mmCIF file of C-alpha atoms in Angstrom:
data_model
loop_
_atom_site.group_PDB
_atom_site.id
_atom_site.type_symbol
_atom_site.label_atom_id
_atom_site.label_comp_id
_atom_site.label_asym_id
_atom_site.label_seq_id
_atom_site.Cartn_x
_atom_site.Cartn_y
_atom_site.Cartn_z
ATOM 1 C CA UNK A 234 110.875 38.577 162.251
ATOM 2 C CA UNK A 235 108.868 40.015 159.245
ATOM 3 C CA UNK A 236 105.280 40.688 160.055
ATOM 4 C CA UNK A 237 103.889 39.302 156.799
ATOM 5 C CA UNK A 238 105.723 35.992 157.190
ATOM 6 C CA UNK A 239 103.025 35.177 159.787
ATOM 7 C CA UNK A 240 100.280 35.144 157.246
ATOM 8 C CA UNK A 241 99.729 33.251 153.877
ATOM 9 C CA UNK A 242 99.122 35.303 150.849
ATOM 10 C CA UNK A 243 95.248 34.603 150.989
ATOM 11 C CA UNK A 244 94.814 35.690 154.478
ATOM 12 C CA UNK A 245 93.246 39.081 153.884
ATOM 13 C CA UNK A 246 90.870 37.510 151.360
ATOM 14 C CA UNK A 247 89.883 34.911 153.778
ATOM 15 C CA UNK A 248 88.928 37.207 156.727
ATOM 16 C CA UNK A 249 86.436 40.010 156.410
ATOM 17 C CA UNK A 250 87.109 43.492 157.899
ATOM 18 C CA UNK A 251 85.281 42.804 161.091
ATOM 19 C CA UNK A 252 87.384 39.918 162.310
ATOM 20 C CA UNK A 253 90.591 40.644 160.501
ATOM 21 C CA UNK A 254 92.531 42.402 163.356
ATOM 22 C CA UNK A 255 91.279 39.872 165.903
ATOM 23 C CA UNK A 256 92.807 37.088 163.740
ATOM 24 C CA UNK A 257 95.977 39.048 163.248
ATOM 25 C CA UNK A 258 96.357 39.633 167.034
ATOM 26 C CA UNK A 259 95.864 35.911 167.864
ATOM 27 C CA UNK A 260 98.258 34.818 165.180
ATOM 28 C CA UNK A 261 100.981 37.279 166.080
ATOM 29 C CA UNK A 262 100.755 36.331 169.782
ATOM 30 C CA UNK A 263 101.104 32.574 169.124
ATOM 31 C CA UNK A 264 103.883 33.118 166.544
ATOM 32 C CA UNK A 265 106.089 35.164 168.809
ATOM 33 C CA UNK A 266 105.287 33.120 171.924
ATOM 34 C CA UNK A 267 106.208 29.771 170.433
ATOM 35 C CA UNK A 268 109.563 31.287 169.308
ATOM 36 C CA UNK A 269 110.489 33.139 172.516
ATOM 37 C CA UNK A 270 109.265 31.298 175.586
ATOM 38 C CA UNK A 271 111.364 28.122 175.432
ATOM 39 C CA UNK A 272 114.757 29.984 175.356
ATOM 40 C CA UNK A 273 113.657 33.434 176.646
ATOM 41 C CA UNK A 274 114.608 35.054 173.421
ATOM 42 C CA UNK A 275 114.081 38.644 172.362
ATOM 43 C CA UNK A 276 112.355 39.369 169.029
ATOM 44 C CA UNK A 277 112.928 42.354 166.823
ATOM 45 C CA UNK A 278 109.941 43.037 164.574
ATOM 46 C CA UNK A 279 109.691 45.275 161.640
ATOM 47 C CA UNK A 280 106.612 47.465 162.213
ATOM 48 C CA UNK A 281 106.516 49.079 158.680
ATOM 49 C CA UNK A 282 106.586 46.292 156.148
ATOM 50 C CA UNK A 283 105.798 48.384 152.925
ATOM 51 C CA UNK A 284 103.073 48.128 150.399
ATOM 52 C CA UNK A 285 103.524 44.574 149.086
ATOM 53 C CA UNK A 286 100.833 42.018 147.895
ATOM 54 C CA UNK A 287 98.969 40.700 150.947
ATOM 55 C CA UNK A 288 100.284 43.467 153.259
ATOM 56 C CA UNK A 289 98.138 45.042 155.800
ATOM 57 C CA UNK A 290 99.355 48.524 154.748
ATOM 58 C CA UNK A 291 96.687 48.965 152.206
ATOM 59 C CA UNK A 292 94.089 48.539 154.950
ATOM 60 C CA UNK A 293 95.763 50.703 157.593
ATOM 61 C CA UNK A 294 97.755 53.637 156.217
ATOM 62 C CA UNK A 295 99.281 55.929 158.691
ATOM 63 C CA UNK A 296 100.405 54.544 162.114
ATOM 64 C CA UNK A 297 101.449 51.115 160.888
ATOM 65 C CA UNK A 298 104.334 50.629 163.427
ATOM 66 C CA UNK A 299 102.190 51.645 166.495
ATOM 67 C CA UNK A 300 99.553 49.326 165.295
ATOM 68 C CA UNK A 301 101.917 46.489 164.878
ATOM 69 C CA UNK A 302 103.205 46.967 168.451
ATOM 70 C CA UNK A 303 99.647 47.130 169.698
ATOM 71 C CA UNK A 304 98.732 43.901 168.105
ATOM 72 C CA UNK A 305 101.739 42.232 169.657
ATOM 73 C CA UNK A 306 101.014 43.701 173.101
ATOM 74 C CA UNK A 307 97.495 42.466 172.936
ATOM 75 C CA UNK A 308 98.401 38.991 171.531
ATOM 76 C CA UNK A 309 100.956 38.485 174.077
ATOM 77 C CA UNK A 310 98.732 39.869 176.940
ATOM 78 C CA UNK A 311 101.513 42.395 177.889
ATOM 79 C CA UNK A 312 100.725 44.466 180.980
ATOM 80 C CA UNK A 313 100.993 47.760 178.887
ATOM 81 C CA UNK A 314 102.196 48.974 175.533
ATOM 82 C CA UNK A 315 105.017 51.559 175.529
ATOM 83 C CA UNK A 316 105.425 53.657 172.442
ATOM 84 C CA UNK A 317 108.815 55.527 172.227
ATOM 85 C CA UNK A 318 108.245 58.862 170.402
ATOM 86 C CA UNK A 319 110.322 61.998 169.754
ATOM 87 C CA UNK A 320 108.089 64.045 172.134
ATOM 88 C CA UNK A 321 107.628 63.987 175.882
ATOM 89 C CA UNK A 322 104.130 62.664 175.689
ATOM 90 C CA UNK A 323 100.791 63.982 174.637
ATOM 91 C CA UNK A 324 100.591 67.704 175.168
ATOM 92 C CA UNK A 325 97.681 70.281 175.579
ATOM 93 C CA UNK A 326 98.529 71.586 172.172
ATOM 94 C CA UNK A 327 101.253 71.624 169.539
ATOM 95 C CA UNK A 328 104.277 73.085 171.358
ATOM 96 C CA UNK A 329 105.635 74.503 168.230
ATOM 97 C CA UNK A 330 102.609 76.775 167.913
ATOM 98 C CA UNK A 331 101.614 77.137 171.620
ATOM 99 C CA UNK A 332 104.646 77.928 173.671
ATOM 100 C CA UNK A 333 102.798 77.222 176.969
ATOM 101 C CA UNK A 334 101.720 73.809 176.053
ATOM 102 C CA UNK A 335 102.157 71.279 178.736
ATOM 103 C CA UNK A 336 102.638 67.532 178.944
ATOM 104 C CA UNK A 337 99.476 65.614 180.180
ATOM 105 C CA UNK A 338 100.218 62.719 182.713
ATOM 106 C CA UNK A 339 97.200 60.838 181.502
ATOM 107 C CA UNK A 340 94.166 60.983 179.157
ATOM 108 C CA UNK A 341 91.357 58.687 178.297
ATOM 109 C CA UNK A 342 91.037 56.403 175.323
ATOM 110 C CA UNK A 343 88.011 58.422 173.936
ATOM 111 C CA UNK A 344 89.907 61.715 174.373
ATOM 112 C CA UNK A 345 92.836 60.271 172.376
ATOM 113 C CA UNK A 346 90.384 59.053 169.669
ATOM 114 C CA UNK A 347 88.897 62.561 169.301
ATOM 115 C CA UNK A 348 92.385 64.161 169.084
ATOM 116 C CA UNK A 349 93.449 61.833 166.410
ATOM 117 C CA UNK A 350 90.346 62.414 164.352
ATOM 118 C CA UNK A 351 90.627 66.232 164.535
ATOM 119 C CA UNK A 352 94.191 66.529 163.481
ATOM 120 C CA UNK A 353 96.574 65.603 166.314
ATOM 121 C CA UNK A 354 98.655 62.521 165.439
ATOM 122 C CA UNK A 355 98.593 60.795 168.693
ATOM 123 C CA UNK A 356 98.129 57.097 168.311
ATOM 124 C CA UNK A 357 96.361 55.379 165.450
ATOM 125 C CA UNK A 358 92.673 54.767 166.319
ATOM 126 C CA UNK A 359 92.943 51.093 165.436
ATOM 127 C CA UNK A 360 95.791 50.715 168.047
ATOM 128 C CA UNK A 361 93.689 52.326 170.684
ATOM 129 C CA UNK A 362 90.748 50.073 169.868
ATOM 130 C CA UNK A 363 92.796 46.898 169.893
ATOM 131 C CA UNK A 364 94.971 47.532 172.958
ATOM 132 C CA UNK A 365 92.713 49.581 175.351
ATOM 133 C CA UNK A 366 89.064 49.043 174.202
ATOM 134 C CA UNK A 367 89.242 45.283 173.416
ATOM 135 C CA UNK A 368 92.082 44.161 175.723
ATOM 136 C CA UNK A 369 91.966 46.690 178.555
ATOM 137 C CA UNK A 370 95.644 47.404 178.431
ATOM 138 C CA UNK A 371 96.974 50.878 178.826
ATOM 139 C CA UNK A 372 99.266 52.715 176.287
ATOM 140 C CA UNK A 373 102.268 54.816 177.545
ATOM 141 C CA UNK A 374 103.787 57.486 175.328
ATOM 142 C CA UNK A 375 107.372 58.151 176.340
ATOM 143 C CA UNK A 376 110.200 60.298 174.867
ATOM 144 C CA UNK A 377 112.739 57.953 173.340
ATOM 145 C CA UNK A 378 115.660 60.327 174.477
ATOM 146 C CA UNK A 379 114.524 60.404 178.123
ATOM 147 C CA UNK A 380 114.074 56.542 178.642
ATOM 148 C CA UNK A 381 112.195 57.301 181.857
ATOM 149 C CA UNK A 382 109.030 55.122 181.714
ATOM 150 C CA UNK A 383 107.504 56.985 184.751
ATOM 151 C CA UNK A 384 107.334 60.027 182.695
ATOM 152 C CA UNK A 385 105.256 60.731 179.505
ATOM 153 C CA UNK A 386 101.537 60.201 178.975
ATOM 154 C CA UNK A 387 99.449 57.173 179.885
ATOM 155 C CA UNK A 388 96.204 56.453 177.773
ATOM 156 C CA UNK A 389 93.680 54.397 179.647
ATOM 157 C CA UNK A 390 90.017 53.475 179.301
ATOM 158 C CA UNK A 391 88.912 55.856 182.010
ATOM 159 C CA UNK A 392 90.437 58.729 184.043
ATOM 160 C CA UNK A 393 89.854 62.218 185.389
ATOM 161 C CA UNK A 394 89.652 63.941 181.910
ATOM 162 C CA UNK A 395 91.908 66.601 180.698
ATOM 163 C CA UNK A 396 91.466 69.441 178.152
ATOM 164 C CA UNK A 397 93.381 69.728 174.919
ATOM 165 C CA UNK A 398 92.999 71.832 171.682
ATOM 166 C CA UNK A 399 94.098 70.838 168.177
ATOM 167 C CA UNK A 400 93.423 72.061 164.649
ATOM 168 C CA UNK A 401 92.966 70.305 161.294
ATOM 169 C CA UNK A 402 93.803 72.218 158.212
ATOM 170 C CA UNK A 403 93.004 71.801 154.447
ATOM 171 C CA UNK A 404 89.307 72.100 155.033
ATOM 172 C CA UNK A 405 86.547 73.424 152.766
ATOM 173 C CA UNK A 406 82.926 74.103 153.599
ATOM 174 C CA UNK A 407 80.253 73.162 151.057
ATOM 175 C CA UNK A 408 77.022 75.160 151.798
ATOM 176 C CA UNK A 409 73.890 73.857 150.073
ATOM 177 C CA UNK A 410 70.789 76.016 150.212
ATOM 178 C CA UNK A 411 67.444 74.453 149.206
ATOM 179 C CA UNK A 412 63.824 74.044 149.876
ATOM 180 C CA UNK A 413 64.283 71.115 152.308
ATOM 181 C CA UNK A 414 61.840 68.998 150.456
ATOM 182 C CA UNK A 415 61.291 65.446 151.625
ATOM 183 C CA UNK A 416 64.473 63.252 151.769
ATOM 184 C CA UNK A 417 66.657 66.242 150.855
ATOM 185 C CA UNK A 418 69.199 65.682 153.581
ATOM 186 C CA UNK A 419 69.269 61.959 152.612
ATOM 187 C CA UNK A 420 70.002 62.911 149.014
ATOM 188 C CA UNK A 421 72.877 65.067 149.993
ATOM 189 C CA UNK A 422 74.542 62.277 151.929
ATOM 190 C CA UNK A 423 73.933 59.730 149.193
ATOM 191 C CA UNK A 424 75.896 62.095 146.938
ATOM 192 C CA UNK A 425 78.734 62.098 149.550
ATOM 193 C CA UNK A 426 78.748 58.325 149.704
ATOM 194 C CA UNK A 427 78.703 57.986 145.819
ATOM 195 C CA UNK A 428 81.806 60.215 145.452
ATOM 196 C CA UNK A 429 83.593 58.809 148.458
ATOM 197 C CA UNK A 430 83.411 62.183 150.467
ATOM 198 C CA UNK A 431 84.213 62.016 154.197
ATOM 199 C CA UNK A 432 82.358 64.712 155.979
ATOM 200 C CA UNK A 433 84.058 65.883 159.157
ATOM 201 C CA UNK A 434 81.374 68.257 160.429
ATOM 202 C CA UNK A 435 77.746 68.978 159.616
ATOM 203 C CA UNK A 436 75.520 71.901 160.602
ATOM 204 C CA UNK A 437 71.872 72.400 159.389
ATOM 205 C CA UNK A 438 69.138 75.047 159.377
ATOM 206 C CA UNK A 439 65.769 75.269 158.028
ATOM 207 C CA UNK A 440 66.855 75.903 154.451
ATOM 208 C CA UNK A 441 70.614 75.084 154.493
ATOM 209 C CA UNK A 442 72.986 72.368 155.253
ATOM 210 C CA UNK A 443 76.899 72.924 155.517
ATOM 211 C CA UNK A 444 79.500 70.174 155.212
ATOM 212 C CA UNK A 445 83.120 70.573 156.413
ATOM 213 C CA UNK A 446 85.296 68.406 154.338
ATOM 214 C CA UNK A 447 89.061 67.864 154.844
ATOM 215 C CA UNK A 448 91.087 67.580 151.541
ATOM 216 C CA UNK A 449 94.213 65.552 151.318
ATOM 217 C CA UNK A 450 97.594 67.146 151.866
ATOM 218 C CA UNK A 451 99.106 68.811 148.829
ATOM 219 C CA UNK A 452 102.804 68.856 147.705
ATOM 220 C CA UNK A 453 105.128 71.406 149.182
ATOM 221 C CA UNK A 454 105.900 72.795 145.795
ATOM 222 C CA UNK A 455 104.687 72.606 142.120
ATOM 223 C CA UNK A 456 105.881 73.955 138.819
ATOM 224 C CA UNK A 457 105.038 77.427 137.614
ATOM 225 C CA UNK A 458 101.550 77.718 136.290
ATOM 226 C CA UNK A 459 99.542 79.798 133.773
ATOM 227 C CA UNK A 460 95.871 80.480 134.570
ATOM 228 C CA UNK A 461 93.562 83.161 133.106
ATOM 229 C CA UNK A 462 96.530 84.763 131.316
ATOM 230 C CA UNK A 463 98.511 85.471 134.436
ATOM 231 C CA UNK A 464 101.717 83.857 135.558
ATOM 232 C CA UNK A 465 102.137 82.430 138.982
ATOM 233 C CA UNK A 466 104.927 80.733 141.141
ATOM 234 C CA UNK A 467 103.823 78.359 143.766
ATOM 235 C CA UNK A 468 105.443 78.320 147.284
ATOM 236 C CA UNK A 469 105.322 76.102 150.292
ATOM 237 C CA UNK A 470 101.964 74.652 151.223
ATOM 238 C CA UNK A 471 100.440 74.956 154.713
ATOM 239 C CA UNK A 472 97.801 72.541 155.856
ATOM 240 C CA UNK A 473 96.698 71.518 152.414
ATOM 241 C CA UNK A 474 96.787 74.852 150.702
ATOM 242 C CA UNK A 475 99.597 76.312 148.559
ATOM 243 C CA UNK A 476 100.522 79.817 148.278
ATOM 244 C CA UNK A 477 100.344 81.316 144.840
ATOM 245 C CA UNK A 478 102.156 84.736 144.186
ATOM 246 C CA UNK A 479 101.610 86.689 141.023
ATOM 247 C CA UNK A 480 104.869 87.492 139.142
ATOM 248 C CA UNK A 481 105.756 91.139 139.015
ATOM 249 C CA UNK A 482 103.101 92.071 141.493
ATOM 250 C CA UNK A 483 102.914 92.714 145.239
ATOM 251 C CA UNK A 484 99.464 91.118 145.316
ATOM 252 C CA UNK A 485 99.350 87.735 146.943
ATOM 253 C CA UNK A 486 96.329 85.466 146.786
ATOM 254 C CA UNK A 487 95.810 82.080 148.303
ATOM 255 C CA UNK A 488 94.261 79.101 146.349
ATOM 256 C CA UNK A 489 94.284 75.413 146.586
ATOM 257 C CA UNK A 490 96.532 74.088 143.883
ATOM 258 C CA UNK A 491 97.914 70.855 142.735
ATOM 259 C CA UNK A 492 99.630 70.103 139.416
ATOM 260 C CA UNK A 493 101.423 67.006 138.071
ATOM 261 C CA UNK A 494 103.491 66.828 134.891
ATOM 262 C CA UNK A 495 100.471 65.228 133.174
ATOM 263 C CA UNK A 496 97.271 66.969 134.067
ATOM 264 C CA UNK A 497 95.137 64.024 132.851
ATOM 265 C CA UNK A 498 96.499 61.993 135.723
ATOM 266 C CA UNK A 499 95.936 64.642 138.294
ATOM 267 C CA UNK A 500 93.501 64.044 141.218
ATOM 268 C CA UNK A 501 92.811 67.797 141.306
ATOM 269 C CA UNK A 502 90.741 69.933 138.925
ATOM 270 C CA UNK A 503 89.949 73.585 138.543
ATOM 271 C CA UNK A 504 86.262 74.448 138.954
ATOM 272 C CA UNK A 505 85.009 77.838 138.040
ATOM 273 C CA UNK A 506 82.210 79.784 139.690
ATOM 274 C CA UNK A 507 79.928 80.139 136.681
ATOM 275 C CA UNK A 508 76.890 78.802 138.585
ATOM 276 C CA UNK A 509 78.006 78.691 142.176
ATOM 277 C CA UNK A 510 79.955 80.980 144.574
ATOM 278 C CA UNK A 511 83.573 80.441 145.767
ATOM 279 C CA UNK A 512 84.702 82.395 148.852
ATOM 280 C CA UNK A 513 87.902 82.618 150.587
ATOM 281 C CA UNK A 514 88.735 82.861 154.382
ATOM 282 C CA UNK A 515 88.051 86.610 154.316
ATOM 283 C CA UNK A 516 84.583 85.783 152.791
ATOM 284 C CA UNK A 517 85.661 87.555 149.591
ATOM 285 C CA UNK A 518 84.574 86.044 146.182
ATOM 286 C CA UNK A 519 86.941 84.112 143.994
ATOM 287 C CA UNK A 520 86.735 83.151 140.373
ATOM 288 C CA UNK A 521 87.155 79.462 141.167
ATOM 289 C CA UNK A 522 89.135 76.870 143.212
ATOM 290 C CA UNK A 523 91.160 73.712 142.836
ATOM 291 C CA UNK A 524 89.473 70.763 144.308
ATOM 292 C CA UNK A 525 89.694 66.933 144.112
ATOM 293 C CA UNK A 526 87.973 65.201 141.285
ATOM 294 C CA UNK A 527 85.627 63.552 143.742
ATOM 295 C CA UNK A 528 84.619 66.735 145.362
ATOM 296 C CA UNK A 529 84.165 68.378 141.928
ATOM 297 C CA UNK A 530 81.675 65.596 140.918
ATOM 298 C CA UNK A 531 79.861 65.889 144.181
ATOM 299 C CA UNK A 532 79.496 69.714 143.780
ATOM 300 C CA UNK A 533 77.925 69.027 140.306
ATOM 301 C CA UNK A 534 75.477 66.741 142.073
ATOM 302 C CA UNK A 535 74.736 69.192 144.826
ATOM 303 C CA UNK A 536 73.810 71.898 142.264
ATOM 304 C CA UNK A 537 70.770 69.766 141.383
ATOM 305 C CA UNK A 538 69.717 69.819 144.959
ATOM 306 C CA UNK A 539 70.156 73.591 145.742
ATOM 307 C CA UNK A 540 72.287 76.650 145.537
ATOM 308 C CA UNK A 541 75.875 75.895 146.284
ATOM 309 C CA UNK A 542 78.649 77.979 147.931
ATOM 310 C CA UNK A 543 82.171 76.845 148.443
ATOM 311 C CA UNK A 544 84.250 78.247 151.193
ATOM 312 C CA UNK A 545 87.980 77.511 150.982
ATOM 313 C CA UNK A 546 90.893 77.860 153.328
ATOM 314 C CA UNK A 547 89.115 76.737 156.390
ATOM 315 C CA UNK A 548 90.403 75.108 159.510
ATOM 316 C CA UNK A 549 88.777 72.801 162.149
ATOM 317 C CA UNK A 550 89.588 73.842 165.703
ATOM 318 C CA UNK A 551 88.543 71.409 168.434
ATOM 319 C CA UNK A 552 88.521 71.429 172.274
ATOM 320 C CA UNK A 553 88.602 67.886 173.682
ATOM 321 C CA UNK A 554 88.059 66.788 177.257
ATOM 322 C CA UNK A 555 85.807 64.607 179.194
ATOM 323 C CA UNK A 556 85.402 67.238 181.903
ATOM 324 C CA UNK A 557 83.233 69.230 179.401
ATOM 325 C CA UNK A 558 80.510 66.403 179.613
ATOM 326 C CA UNK A 559 77.505 68.130 181.220
ATOM 327 C CA UNK A 560 79.508 71.177 182.090
ATOM 328 C CA UNK A 561 77.599 74.469 181.612
ATOM 329 C CA UNK A 562 79.158 77.517 179.951
ATOM 330 C CA UNK A 563 82.118 76.019 178.042
ATOM 331 C CA UNK A 564 80.639 76.999 174.642
ATOM 332 C CA UNK A 565 79.958 80.437 175.939
ATOM 333 C CA UNK A 566 83.635 80.718 177.031
ATOM 334 C CA UNK A 567 84.762 79.521 173.632
ATOM 335 C CA UNK A 568 82.524 82.178 171.794
ATOM 336 C CA UNK A 569 83.904 84.952 174.088
ATOM 337 C CA UNK A 570 87.528 83.899 173.609
ATOM 338 C CA UNK A 571 87.287 83.927 169.833
ATOM 339 C CA UNK A 572 85.244 87.090 169.865
ATOM 340 C CA UNK A 573 87.939 88.983 171.717
ATOM 341 C CA UNK A 574 90.498 87.757 169.147
ATOM 342 C CA UNK A 575 88.198 88.899 166.353
ATOM 343 C CA UNK A 576 87.761 85.374 165.005
ATOM 344 C CA UNK A 577 84.659 84.656 163.005
ATOM 345 C CA UNK A 578 83.103 81.233 163.492
ATOM 346 C CA UNK A 579 81.878 79.563 160.327
ATOM 347 C CA UNK A 580 80.418 76.347 161.896
ATOM 348 C CA UNK A 581 80.151 75.002 165.394
ATOM 349 C CA UNK A 582 79.181 71.622 166.717
ATOM 350 C CA UNK A 583 79.308 69.603 170.001
ATOM 351 C CA UNK A 584 79.944 65.858 169.469
ATOM 352 C CA UNK A 585 77.376 63.331 170.604
ATOM 353 C CA UNK A 586 79.785 62.114 173.204
ATOM 354 C CA UNK A 587 79.862 65.613 174.735
ATOM 355 C CA UNK A 588 83.709 65.452 175.038
ATOM 356 C CA UNK A 589 84.494 67.864 172.179
ATOM 357 C CA UNK A 590 83.324 71.234 170.989
ATOM 358 C CA UNK A 591 84.351 71.704 167.336
ATOM 359 C CA UNK A 592 84.420 74.932 165.299
ATOM 360 C CA UNK A 593 85.390 75.866 161.700
ATOM 361 C CA UNK A 594 87.261 79.235 161.309
ATOM 362 C CA UNK A 595 89.359 80.899 158.553
ATOM 363 C CA UNK A 596 92.922 79.821 157.928
ATOM 364 C CA UNK A 597 94.109 83.409 158.506
ATOM 365 C CA UNK A 598 92.808 83.224 162.129
ATOM 366 C CA UNK A 599 94.127 79.751 163.062
ATOM 367 C CA UNK A 600 97.364 80.601 165.049
ATOM 368 C CA UNK A 601 95.970 83.325 167.247
ATOM 369 C CA UNK A 602 92.737 81.340 167.831
ATOM 370 C CA UNK A 603 94.741 78.266 168.808
ATOM 371 C CA UNK A 604 96.927 80.135 171.169
ATOM 372 C CA UNK A 605 93.972 82.057 172.741
ATOM 373 C CA UNK A 606 91.798 79.075 173.263
ATOM 374 C CA UNK A 607 94.808 76.974 174.635
ATOM 375 C CA UNK A 608 95.799 79.685 177.147
ATOM 376 C CA UNK A 609 92.247 80.742 178.254
ATOM 377 C CA UNK A 610 90.256 77.683 178.065
ATOM 378 C CA UNK A 611 92.687 74.624 178.249
ATOM 379 C CA UNK A 612 95.522 75.683 180.598
ATOM 380 C CA UNK A 613 93.317 77.518 183.174
ATOM 381 C CA UNK A 614 90.853 74.536 183.422
ATOM 382 C CA UNK A 615 93.549 71.937 183.750
ATOM 383 C CA UNK A 616 95.332 73.831 186.570
ATOM 384 C CA UNK A 617 92.158 73.987 188.627
#
């Protein structure tokens, strides 16, 4: 069965965003039920249908197969949705970076939401919303090689709460220092809206506002480049930033970089620091940076509102867990753990839901900060 065969070509235009998935869920359930119940047939469904006219893909993006399964489970009123993955379930951290990471038997829907937003590809947020929040059905993550449904991780609406830690790379911080005149903050966010800038984290003071912004992933390699008279080769990128090594020199620097065969079609531009500062993750000045065209336009607009400083090569590190709600001392433990590791915190925020504490740190500190926070604040708490 092809998913798009359920809908006519004008379906997306006939339904607004608010009721679109409800209509999809109902139609999918009826379509499959009418073709399976009389003869007890099994149905094989293509979860990923590709970017074609009328396809849902343009509205959803990553996680299409999981969402298709979720819509079917909700539409058919299934007791639960089982998603077969190549991992044992949801872990306390990325096992490739934290050797002591452990599989969690269960987490709550809001914990899974937070994990997905802050960089951990657990389950698509729309899948969680449709299956758990709207239809009160659990989602089970199981290793496809194991085939044991009793193992893995179950995601439910409520539960005891577990702690996890995740990171999100490719982040820059835009600091804007101004006189905080009337509607100053409102003007800043209007600029973000105008240039389609999604802000992940915000901190404010009397005279400054800082915005943490995640840039899109960059390609793993690009052709050799010339800039400022020096030759560079570009290596493998890591979390949205590509390493650039000067030829014939042992000096290595890190910059964001993206280059296509035709620069006029590139979504990335070089911005110099003629009238604002650019700093790296060592808080050292740079002569410029590569950013998206949208962010470059927003920075030009921000300059009219105050003094701008751009900090590149930053990472969002988040602890997630419902057990932190109302718990005294968690932020202090985080500060102490990072201080022992010599990690400088650029920004910190606790979500309104009180189930996450999020910091922004330099890329150079990411790995040791992640392991330290996991072993000291996540494992020790989950084992109590």
